[in-house]
Coordinates of C-alpha atoms in Angstrom, one line a residue:
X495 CA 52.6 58.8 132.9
X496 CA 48.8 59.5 133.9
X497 CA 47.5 60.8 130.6
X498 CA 49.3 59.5 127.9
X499 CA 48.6 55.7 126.3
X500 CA 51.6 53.6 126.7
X501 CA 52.0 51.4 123.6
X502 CA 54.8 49.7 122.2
X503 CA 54.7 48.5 118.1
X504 CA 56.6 46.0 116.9
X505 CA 57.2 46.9 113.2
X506 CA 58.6 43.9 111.9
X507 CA 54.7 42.7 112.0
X508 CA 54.5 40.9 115.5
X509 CA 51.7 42.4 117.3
X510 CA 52.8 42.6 120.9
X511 CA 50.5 45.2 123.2
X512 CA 46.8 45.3 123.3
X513 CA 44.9 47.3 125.6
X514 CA 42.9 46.8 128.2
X515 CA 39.8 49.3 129.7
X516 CA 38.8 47.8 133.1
X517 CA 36.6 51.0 133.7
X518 CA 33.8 51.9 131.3
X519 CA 32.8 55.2 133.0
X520 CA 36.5 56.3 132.7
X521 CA 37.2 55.0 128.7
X522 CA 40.5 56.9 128.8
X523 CA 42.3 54.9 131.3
X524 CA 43.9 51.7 129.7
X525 CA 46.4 49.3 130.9
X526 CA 48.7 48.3 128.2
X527 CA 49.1 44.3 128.1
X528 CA 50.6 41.7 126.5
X529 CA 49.0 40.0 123.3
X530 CA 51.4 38.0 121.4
X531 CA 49.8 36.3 118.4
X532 CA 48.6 32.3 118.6
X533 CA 46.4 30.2 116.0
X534 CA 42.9 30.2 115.8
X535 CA 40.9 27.6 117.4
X536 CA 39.2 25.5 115.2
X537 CA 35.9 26.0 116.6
X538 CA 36.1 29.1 115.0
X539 CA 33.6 29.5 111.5
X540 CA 35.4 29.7 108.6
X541 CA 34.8 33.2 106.7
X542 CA 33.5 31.4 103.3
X543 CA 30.6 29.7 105.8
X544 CA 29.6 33.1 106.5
X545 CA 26.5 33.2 103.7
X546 CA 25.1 29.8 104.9
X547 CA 25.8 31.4 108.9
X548 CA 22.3 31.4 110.3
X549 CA 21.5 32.6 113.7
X550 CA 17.9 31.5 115.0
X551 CA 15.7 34.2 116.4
X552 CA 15.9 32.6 120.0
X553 CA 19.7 32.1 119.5
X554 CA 22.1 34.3 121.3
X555 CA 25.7 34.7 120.4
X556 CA 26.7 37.1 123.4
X557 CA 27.9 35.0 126.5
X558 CA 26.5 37.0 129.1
X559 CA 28.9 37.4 132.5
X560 CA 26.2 39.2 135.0
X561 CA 27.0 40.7 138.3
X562 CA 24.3 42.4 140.3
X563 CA 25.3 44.3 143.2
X564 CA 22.2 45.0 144.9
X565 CA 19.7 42.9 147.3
X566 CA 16.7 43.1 145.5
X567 CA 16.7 39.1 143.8
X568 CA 13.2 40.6 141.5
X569 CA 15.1 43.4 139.7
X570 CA 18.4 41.3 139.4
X571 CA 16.6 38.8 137.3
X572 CA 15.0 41.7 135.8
X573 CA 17.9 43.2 134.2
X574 CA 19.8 39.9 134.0
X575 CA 16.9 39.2 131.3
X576 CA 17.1 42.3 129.7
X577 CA 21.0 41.7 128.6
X578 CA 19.7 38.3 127.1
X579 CA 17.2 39.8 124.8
X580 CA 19.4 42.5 124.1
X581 CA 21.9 39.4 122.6
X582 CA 19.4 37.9 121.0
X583 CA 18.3 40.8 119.2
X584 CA 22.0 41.8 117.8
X585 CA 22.1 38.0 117.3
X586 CA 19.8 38.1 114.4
X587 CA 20.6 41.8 113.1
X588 CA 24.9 40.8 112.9
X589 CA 26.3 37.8 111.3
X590 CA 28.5 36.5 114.5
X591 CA 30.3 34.0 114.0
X592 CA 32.6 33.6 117.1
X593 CA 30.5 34.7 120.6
X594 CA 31.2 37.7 122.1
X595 CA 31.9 37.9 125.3
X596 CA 30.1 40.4 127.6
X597 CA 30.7 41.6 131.4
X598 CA 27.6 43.0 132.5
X599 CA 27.2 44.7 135.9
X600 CA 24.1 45.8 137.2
X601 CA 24.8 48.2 140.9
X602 CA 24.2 51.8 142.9
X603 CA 26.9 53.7 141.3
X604 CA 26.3 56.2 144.1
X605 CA 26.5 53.3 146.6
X606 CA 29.0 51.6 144.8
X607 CA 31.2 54.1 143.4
X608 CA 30.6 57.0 145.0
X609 CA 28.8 58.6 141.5
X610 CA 26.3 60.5 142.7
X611 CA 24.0 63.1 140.9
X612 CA 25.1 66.3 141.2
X613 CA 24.0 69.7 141.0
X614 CA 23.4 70.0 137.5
X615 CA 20.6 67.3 137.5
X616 CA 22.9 64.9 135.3
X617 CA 22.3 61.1 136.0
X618 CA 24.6 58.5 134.3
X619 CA 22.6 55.3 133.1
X620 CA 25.3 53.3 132.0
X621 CA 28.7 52.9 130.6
X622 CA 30.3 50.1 128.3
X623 CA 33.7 50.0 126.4
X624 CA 35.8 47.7 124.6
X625 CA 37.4 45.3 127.0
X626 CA 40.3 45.3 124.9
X627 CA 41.0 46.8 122.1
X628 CA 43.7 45.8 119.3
X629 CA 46.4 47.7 116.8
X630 CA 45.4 46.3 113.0
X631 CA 46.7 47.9 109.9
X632 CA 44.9 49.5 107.9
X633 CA 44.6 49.2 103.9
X634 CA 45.4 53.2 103.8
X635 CA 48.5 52.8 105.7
X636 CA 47.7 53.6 109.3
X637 CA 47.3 51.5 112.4
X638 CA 44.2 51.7 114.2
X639 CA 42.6 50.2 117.1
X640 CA 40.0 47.9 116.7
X641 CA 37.3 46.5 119.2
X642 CA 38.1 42.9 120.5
X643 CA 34.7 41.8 119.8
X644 CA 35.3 42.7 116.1
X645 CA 38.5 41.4 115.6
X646 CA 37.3 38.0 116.5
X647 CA 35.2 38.1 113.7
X648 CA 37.7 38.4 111.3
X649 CA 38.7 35.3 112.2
X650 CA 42.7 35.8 111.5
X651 CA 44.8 32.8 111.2
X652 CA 47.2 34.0 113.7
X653 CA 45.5 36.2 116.2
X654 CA 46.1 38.5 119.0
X655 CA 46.0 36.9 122.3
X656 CA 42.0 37.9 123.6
X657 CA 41.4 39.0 126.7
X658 CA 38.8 36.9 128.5
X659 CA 36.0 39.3 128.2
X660 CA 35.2 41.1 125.0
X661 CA 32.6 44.3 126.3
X662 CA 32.8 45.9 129.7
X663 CA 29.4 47.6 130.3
X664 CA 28.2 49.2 133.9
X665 CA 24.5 50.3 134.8
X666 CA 23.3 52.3 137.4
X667 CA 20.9 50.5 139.4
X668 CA 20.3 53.4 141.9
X669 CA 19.4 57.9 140.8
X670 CA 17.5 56.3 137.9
X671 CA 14.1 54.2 137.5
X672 CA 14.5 51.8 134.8
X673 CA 11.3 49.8 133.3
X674 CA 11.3 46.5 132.1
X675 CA 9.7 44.1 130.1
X676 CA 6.1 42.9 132.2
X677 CA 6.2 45.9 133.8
X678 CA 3.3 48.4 134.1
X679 CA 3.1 51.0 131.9
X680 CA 6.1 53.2 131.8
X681 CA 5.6 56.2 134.0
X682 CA 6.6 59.6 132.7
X683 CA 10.1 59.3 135.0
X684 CA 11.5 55.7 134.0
X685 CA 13.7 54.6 131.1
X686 CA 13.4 51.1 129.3
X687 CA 16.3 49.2 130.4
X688 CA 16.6 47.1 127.0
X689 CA 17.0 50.4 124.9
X690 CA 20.0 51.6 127.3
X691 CA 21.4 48.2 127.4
X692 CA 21.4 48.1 123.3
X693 CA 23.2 52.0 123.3
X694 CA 26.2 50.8 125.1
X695 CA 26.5 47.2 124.0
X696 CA 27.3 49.0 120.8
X697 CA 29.5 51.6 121.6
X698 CA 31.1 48.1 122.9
X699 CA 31.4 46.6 119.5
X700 CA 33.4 49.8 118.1
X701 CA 30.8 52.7 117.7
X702 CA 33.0 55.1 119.0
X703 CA 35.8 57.7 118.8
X704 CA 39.2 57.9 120.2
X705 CA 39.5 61.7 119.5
X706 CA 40.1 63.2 122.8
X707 CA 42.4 66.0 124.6
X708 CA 44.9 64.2 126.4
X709 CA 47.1 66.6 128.1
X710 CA 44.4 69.6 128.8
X711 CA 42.4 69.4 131.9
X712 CA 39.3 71.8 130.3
X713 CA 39.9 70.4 126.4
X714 CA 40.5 72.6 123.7
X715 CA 42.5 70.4 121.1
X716 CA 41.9 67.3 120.2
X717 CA 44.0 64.2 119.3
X718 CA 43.7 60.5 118.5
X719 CA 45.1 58.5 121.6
X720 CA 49.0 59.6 121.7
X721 CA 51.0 56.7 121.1
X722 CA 54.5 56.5 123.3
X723 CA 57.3 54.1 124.1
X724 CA 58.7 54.4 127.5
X725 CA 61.2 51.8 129.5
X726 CA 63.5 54.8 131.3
X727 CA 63.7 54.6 134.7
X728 CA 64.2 58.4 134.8
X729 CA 60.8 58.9 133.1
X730 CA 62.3 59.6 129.7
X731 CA 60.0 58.5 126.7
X732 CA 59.7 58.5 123.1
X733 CA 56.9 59.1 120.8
X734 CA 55.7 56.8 117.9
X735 CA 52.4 59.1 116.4
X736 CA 48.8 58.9 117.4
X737 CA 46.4 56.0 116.8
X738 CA 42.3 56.5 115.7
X739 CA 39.8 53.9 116.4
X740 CA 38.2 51.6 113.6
X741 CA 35.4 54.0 113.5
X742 CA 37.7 57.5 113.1
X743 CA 38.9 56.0 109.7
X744 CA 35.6 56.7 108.0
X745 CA 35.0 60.3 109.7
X746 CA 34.6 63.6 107.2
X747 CA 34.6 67.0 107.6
X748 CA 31.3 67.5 105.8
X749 CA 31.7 71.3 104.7
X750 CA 34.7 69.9 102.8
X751 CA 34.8 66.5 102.3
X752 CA 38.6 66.2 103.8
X753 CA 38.7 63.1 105.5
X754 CA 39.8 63.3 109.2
X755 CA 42.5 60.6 108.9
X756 CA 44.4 63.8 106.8
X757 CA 44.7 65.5 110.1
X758 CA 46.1 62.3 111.7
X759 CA 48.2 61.9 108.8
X760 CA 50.0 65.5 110.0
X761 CA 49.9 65.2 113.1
X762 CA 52.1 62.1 113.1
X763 CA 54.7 64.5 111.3
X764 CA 54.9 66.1 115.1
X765 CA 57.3 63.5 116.3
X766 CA 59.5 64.2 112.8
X767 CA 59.9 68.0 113.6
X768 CA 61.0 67.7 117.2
X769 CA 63.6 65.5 119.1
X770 CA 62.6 62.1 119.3
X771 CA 62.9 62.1 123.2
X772 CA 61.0 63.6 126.0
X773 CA 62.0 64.4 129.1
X774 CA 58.9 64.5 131.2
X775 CA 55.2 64.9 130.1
X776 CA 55.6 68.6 131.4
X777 CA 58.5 68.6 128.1
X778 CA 56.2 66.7 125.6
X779 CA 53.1 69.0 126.5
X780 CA 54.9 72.3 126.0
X781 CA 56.5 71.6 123.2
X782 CA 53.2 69.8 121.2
X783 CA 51.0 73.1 122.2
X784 CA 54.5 74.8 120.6
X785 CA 54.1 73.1 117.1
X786 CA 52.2 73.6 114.1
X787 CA 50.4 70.0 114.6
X788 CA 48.8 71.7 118.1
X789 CA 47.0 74.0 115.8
X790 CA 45.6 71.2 113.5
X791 CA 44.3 69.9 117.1
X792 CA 42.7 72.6 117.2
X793 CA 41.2 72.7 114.6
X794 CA 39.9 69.3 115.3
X795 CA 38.1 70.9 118.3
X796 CA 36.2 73.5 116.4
X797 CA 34.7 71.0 114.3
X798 CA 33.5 68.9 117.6
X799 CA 31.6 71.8 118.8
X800 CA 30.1 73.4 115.4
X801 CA 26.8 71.7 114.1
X802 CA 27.0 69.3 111.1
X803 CA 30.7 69.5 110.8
X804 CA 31.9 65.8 111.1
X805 CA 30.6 62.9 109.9
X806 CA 30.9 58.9 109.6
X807 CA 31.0 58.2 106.1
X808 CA 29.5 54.4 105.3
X809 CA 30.4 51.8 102.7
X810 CA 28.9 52.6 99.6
X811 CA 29.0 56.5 99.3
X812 CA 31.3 58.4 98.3
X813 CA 29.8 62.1 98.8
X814 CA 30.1 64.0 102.2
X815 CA 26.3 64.7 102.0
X816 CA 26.0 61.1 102.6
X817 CA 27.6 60.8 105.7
X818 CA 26.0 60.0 109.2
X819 CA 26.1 63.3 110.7
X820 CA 27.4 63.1 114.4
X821 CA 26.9 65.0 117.3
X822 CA 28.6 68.4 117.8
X823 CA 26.0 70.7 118.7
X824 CA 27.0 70.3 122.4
X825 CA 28.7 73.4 123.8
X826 CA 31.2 72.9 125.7
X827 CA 32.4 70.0 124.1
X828 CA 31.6 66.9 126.3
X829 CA 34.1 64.2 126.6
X830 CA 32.1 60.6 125.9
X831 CA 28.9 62.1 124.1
X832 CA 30.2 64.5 121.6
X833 CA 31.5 62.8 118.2
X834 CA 31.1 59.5 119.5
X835 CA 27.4 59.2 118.9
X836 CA 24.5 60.5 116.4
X837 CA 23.4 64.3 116.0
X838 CA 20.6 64.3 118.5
X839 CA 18.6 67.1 116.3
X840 CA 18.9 65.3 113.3
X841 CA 18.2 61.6 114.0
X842 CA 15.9 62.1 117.3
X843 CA 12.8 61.7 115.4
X844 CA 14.0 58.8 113.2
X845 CA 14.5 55.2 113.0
X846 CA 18.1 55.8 114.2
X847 CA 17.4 57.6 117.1
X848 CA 19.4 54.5 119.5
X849 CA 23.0 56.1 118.8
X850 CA 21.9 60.1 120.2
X851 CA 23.6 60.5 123.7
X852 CA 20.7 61.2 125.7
X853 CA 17.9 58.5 126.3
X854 CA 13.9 59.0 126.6
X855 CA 12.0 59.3 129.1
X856 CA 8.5 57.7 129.6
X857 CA 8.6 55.7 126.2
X858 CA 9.6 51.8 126.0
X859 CA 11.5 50.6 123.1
X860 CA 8.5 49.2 121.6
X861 CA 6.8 52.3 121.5
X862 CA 9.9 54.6 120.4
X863 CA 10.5 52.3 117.3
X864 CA 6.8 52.5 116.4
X865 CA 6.5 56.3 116.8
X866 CA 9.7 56.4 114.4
X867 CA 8.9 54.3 111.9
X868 CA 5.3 54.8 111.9
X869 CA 4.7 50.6 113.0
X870 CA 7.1 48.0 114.5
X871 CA 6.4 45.3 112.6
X872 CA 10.0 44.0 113.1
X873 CA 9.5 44.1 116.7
X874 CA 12.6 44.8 118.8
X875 CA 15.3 44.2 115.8
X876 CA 14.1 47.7 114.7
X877 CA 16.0 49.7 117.3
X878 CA 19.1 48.6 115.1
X879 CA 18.1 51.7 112.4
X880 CA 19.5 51.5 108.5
X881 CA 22.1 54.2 109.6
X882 CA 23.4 52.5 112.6
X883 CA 23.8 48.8 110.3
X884 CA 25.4 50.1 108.0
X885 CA 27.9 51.8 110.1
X886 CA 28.6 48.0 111.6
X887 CA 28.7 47.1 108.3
X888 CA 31.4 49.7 107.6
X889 CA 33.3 48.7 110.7
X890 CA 33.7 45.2 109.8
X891 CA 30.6 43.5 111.2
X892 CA 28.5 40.9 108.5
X893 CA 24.9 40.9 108.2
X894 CA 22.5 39.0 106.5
X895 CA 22.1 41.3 103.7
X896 CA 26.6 42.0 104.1
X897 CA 28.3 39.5 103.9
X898 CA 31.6 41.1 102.5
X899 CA 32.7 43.0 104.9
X900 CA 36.4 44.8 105.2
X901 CA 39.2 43.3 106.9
X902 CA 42.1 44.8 108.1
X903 CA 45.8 43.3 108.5
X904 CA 46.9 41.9 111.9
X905 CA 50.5 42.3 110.4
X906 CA 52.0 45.4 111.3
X907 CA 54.7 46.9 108.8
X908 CA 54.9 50.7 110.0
X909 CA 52.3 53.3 112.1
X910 CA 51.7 55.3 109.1
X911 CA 53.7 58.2 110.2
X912 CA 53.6 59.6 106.6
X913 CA 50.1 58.6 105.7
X914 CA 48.4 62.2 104.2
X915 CA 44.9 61.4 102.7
X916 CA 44.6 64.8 101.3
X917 CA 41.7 63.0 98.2
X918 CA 38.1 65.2 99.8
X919 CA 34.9 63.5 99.0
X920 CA 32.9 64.6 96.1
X921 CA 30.5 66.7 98.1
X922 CA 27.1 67.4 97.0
X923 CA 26.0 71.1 96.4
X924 CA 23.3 72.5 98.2
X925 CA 22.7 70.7 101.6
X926 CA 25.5 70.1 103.7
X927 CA 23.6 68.4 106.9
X928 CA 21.8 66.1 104.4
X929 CA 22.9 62.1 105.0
X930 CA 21.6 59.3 103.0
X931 CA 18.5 59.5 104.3
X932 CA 18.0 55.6 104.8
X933 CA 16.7 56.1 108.4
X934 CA 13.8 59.1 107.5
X935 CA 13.1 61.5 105.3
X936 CA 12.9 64.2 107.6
X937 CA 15.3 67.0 107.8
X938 CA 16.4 68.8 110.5
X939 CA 15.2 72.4 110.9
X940 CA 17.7 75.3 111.4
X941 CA 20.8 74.7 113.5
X942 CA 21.2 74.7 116.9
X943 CA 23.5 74.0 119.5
X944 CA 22.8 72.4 122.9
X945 CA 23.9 74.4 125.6
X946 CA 24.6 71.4 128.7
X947 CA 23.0 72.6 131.3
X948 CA 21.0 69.4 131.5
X949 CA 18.7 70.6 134.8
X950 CA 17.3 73.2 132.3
X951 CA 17.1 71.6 128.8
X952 CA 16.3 68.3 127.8
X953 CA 14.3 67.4 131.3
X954 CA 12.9 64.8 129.8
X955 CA 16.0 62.9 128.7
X956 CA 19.0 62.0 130.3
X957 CA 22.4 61.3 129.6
X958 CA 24.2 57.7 128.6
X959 CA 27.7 57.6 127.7

């Protein structure tokens, strides 16, 4: 099977498979392993020490594994520091209580991996991805997979076995001139290394979607990862539904207010309406784009590609003008920025311009936070914006100010194959591409949509996944 996620649930509430994601420039390949459930070490915090958990300023609770791939001793160091402030900083912004562990590799990725710009202008600064991410169940009734690094924070008295490594991150240390900390002034042409480190160390800890199209080469319908049992030797499989993320369980259509788990909700009816059994992927492909549920897919597609459609709705609000908008302005629809990180139009200008998918040029973080928020009086701890907490919050993560945060079931009793969410969110009349305006009271100006031909528009940014 190359493009289908191999899972198998155990439904009588042993959690059995995890997932692994060795590649963070390639987030849809996983490996399924492995994760049968053992206590918790002791060492562990105990959830009711949470309010008294304090986490000095110089104090970091990532444990930083850092390979450097290139001779040049200066700018290993360099960027070896960089990932230690960048701990430091979500140290003191999250309430962690069990370290998260981070593989950090700093190389040529044109060198190295044979990733080399292309026509088009595009350079890749970095990648990073869950190292493992696990099935939980849900309080609505559907299972979802959550970020290692999260799950250890809830701090379950049976656990999933963890991986050894918790975030899998990858920068390019050749096509792109980064600036760090002591440098001289940022030239026009350099990024700051700390602000691309703190992007994808957070799409690490679960800022991300697992809406994708996983059986068309140009995409055009979109699912949650398809999730499929298969032990025939003749290639025979079965399906059990599709699985979101942790961070797809709080996304809106904001025109509406239908929550997007409704569409996972019917889509899981797929595997009702047709035999159980497939005979090849050719047999499973032609007869999803045959159903009704490819048309909700569809759907889903439309929405990834039309400005303000889809948004992340936080803890606390219940109305869909509320919502963190997300990006889908980008035309065609671009597999790792679009819906996976902040409307760049909207929250480029703001204090929660970390999460948009392209990074600055000629600006450190210092003076991008200050320009946003008009000082930076709380230096570097800034760059994590009110929007961007509170979706952590959301997610699971505690803060300082949050200490109550949700917590899922690692007992599994069913995939939530009948799960149909059909409740909208109150929506608010008048201004559908208005969020809670915690990060800026700014508004965007009249819609647009981003075009990627990035050796034409947006020179001065470039892309991180």
């Amino acid at each position: 099977m190359t493009i289908l996620l191999l899972i198998v649930l155990n439904i009588l509430g042993i959690l059995s498979q995890c997932f692994d994601y060795p590649n963070p420039l390639k987030k849809s390949y996983k490996i399924a392993v492995e994760c049968p459930l053992q206590q918790k070490q002791q060492r562990f915090v105990k959830l009711d020490s949470l309010p008294q958990l304090t986490q000095p300023n110089n104090e970091s609770m990532f444990v930083i594994t850092f390979n450097c791939g290139i001779k040049n001793d200066v700018l290993c160091n360099k960027a070896k520091n960089a990932f230690e402030t960048a701990g430091k900083i979500l140290s003191t912004v999250l309430l962690i209580n069990t370290p998260i562990q981070l593989n950090a590799s700093f190389l040529d990725f044109c060198a190295s991996l044979g990733k080399c710009p292309n026509g088009s202008g595009l350079v890749i600064l970095g990648g990073a991805t869950p190292a493992r991410t696990i099935p939980l169940q849900d309080d609505d009734g559907l299972v979802r997979l959550y970020p290692q690094a999260l799950v250890k924070q809830f701090q379950f008295e049976q656990h999933p076995s963890f991986g050894p490594f918790d975030i899998m991150a990858l920068f390019n240390a050749g096509g792109a001139s980064f600036w760090f900390d002591g440098d001289p002034p940022i030239t026009h042409d350099q990024q700051d290394f700390l602000y691309v480190i703190l992007h994808e160390i957070v799409h690490g800890l679960g800022f991300a979607s697992g809406w994708g199209d996983y059986i068309n080469d140009q995409p055009e319908a979109l699912t949650p990862e398809i999730s499929i049992t298969s032990n025939d030797p003749s290639g025979r499989f079965k399906i059990n539904g599709f699985l979101e993320t942790a961070f797809d369980r709080y996304l809106i259509h904001i025109p509406t207010g239908k929550k997007i788990s409704a569409f996972t909700g019917n889509l899981n009816k797929f595997q009702k309406d047709v035999d159980l059994i497939f005979q090849n992927e050719l047999d499973f492909k032609t007869k999803f784009r045959n159903s009704p549920q490819y048309e909700i897919a569809k759907e889903m597609m439309s929405y990834s590609i039309t400005p303000n459609a889809l948004g992340f709705l936080p803890r606390g609000f219940n109305k869909a003008v509320e919502s963190v908008v997300l990006e889908t302005r980008l035309r065609p629809y671009q597999t790792g920025s679009s819906v996976s990180h902040v409307d760049f139009q909207k929250y480029n200008n703001t204090s929660d311009f970390l999460m948009k998918f392209m990074a600055d040029h000629g600006a450190n973080l210092d003076s991008l936070i200050a320009t946003r928020n008009g000082n930076n009086n709380e230096g570097h701890n800034a760059v994590i914006g009110p929007n961007l907490k509170l979706v952590l919050e959301t997610l699971g993560y505690s803060t300082p100010e949050y200490t109550n945060s949700y917590k899922p079931s690692v007992t599994i009793t069913g995939n939530g194959n009948d799960f149909n969410p059909t409740m909208n969110v109150p929506i608010e009349p008048g201004d559908s591409s208005t969020n809670n305006g915690k990060g800026s009271s700014v508004k965007s100006g009249s819609v647009k949509t981003y075009k990627t031909d990035f050796k034409k528009n947006n020179h001065n940014i470039v892309r991180i996944y």
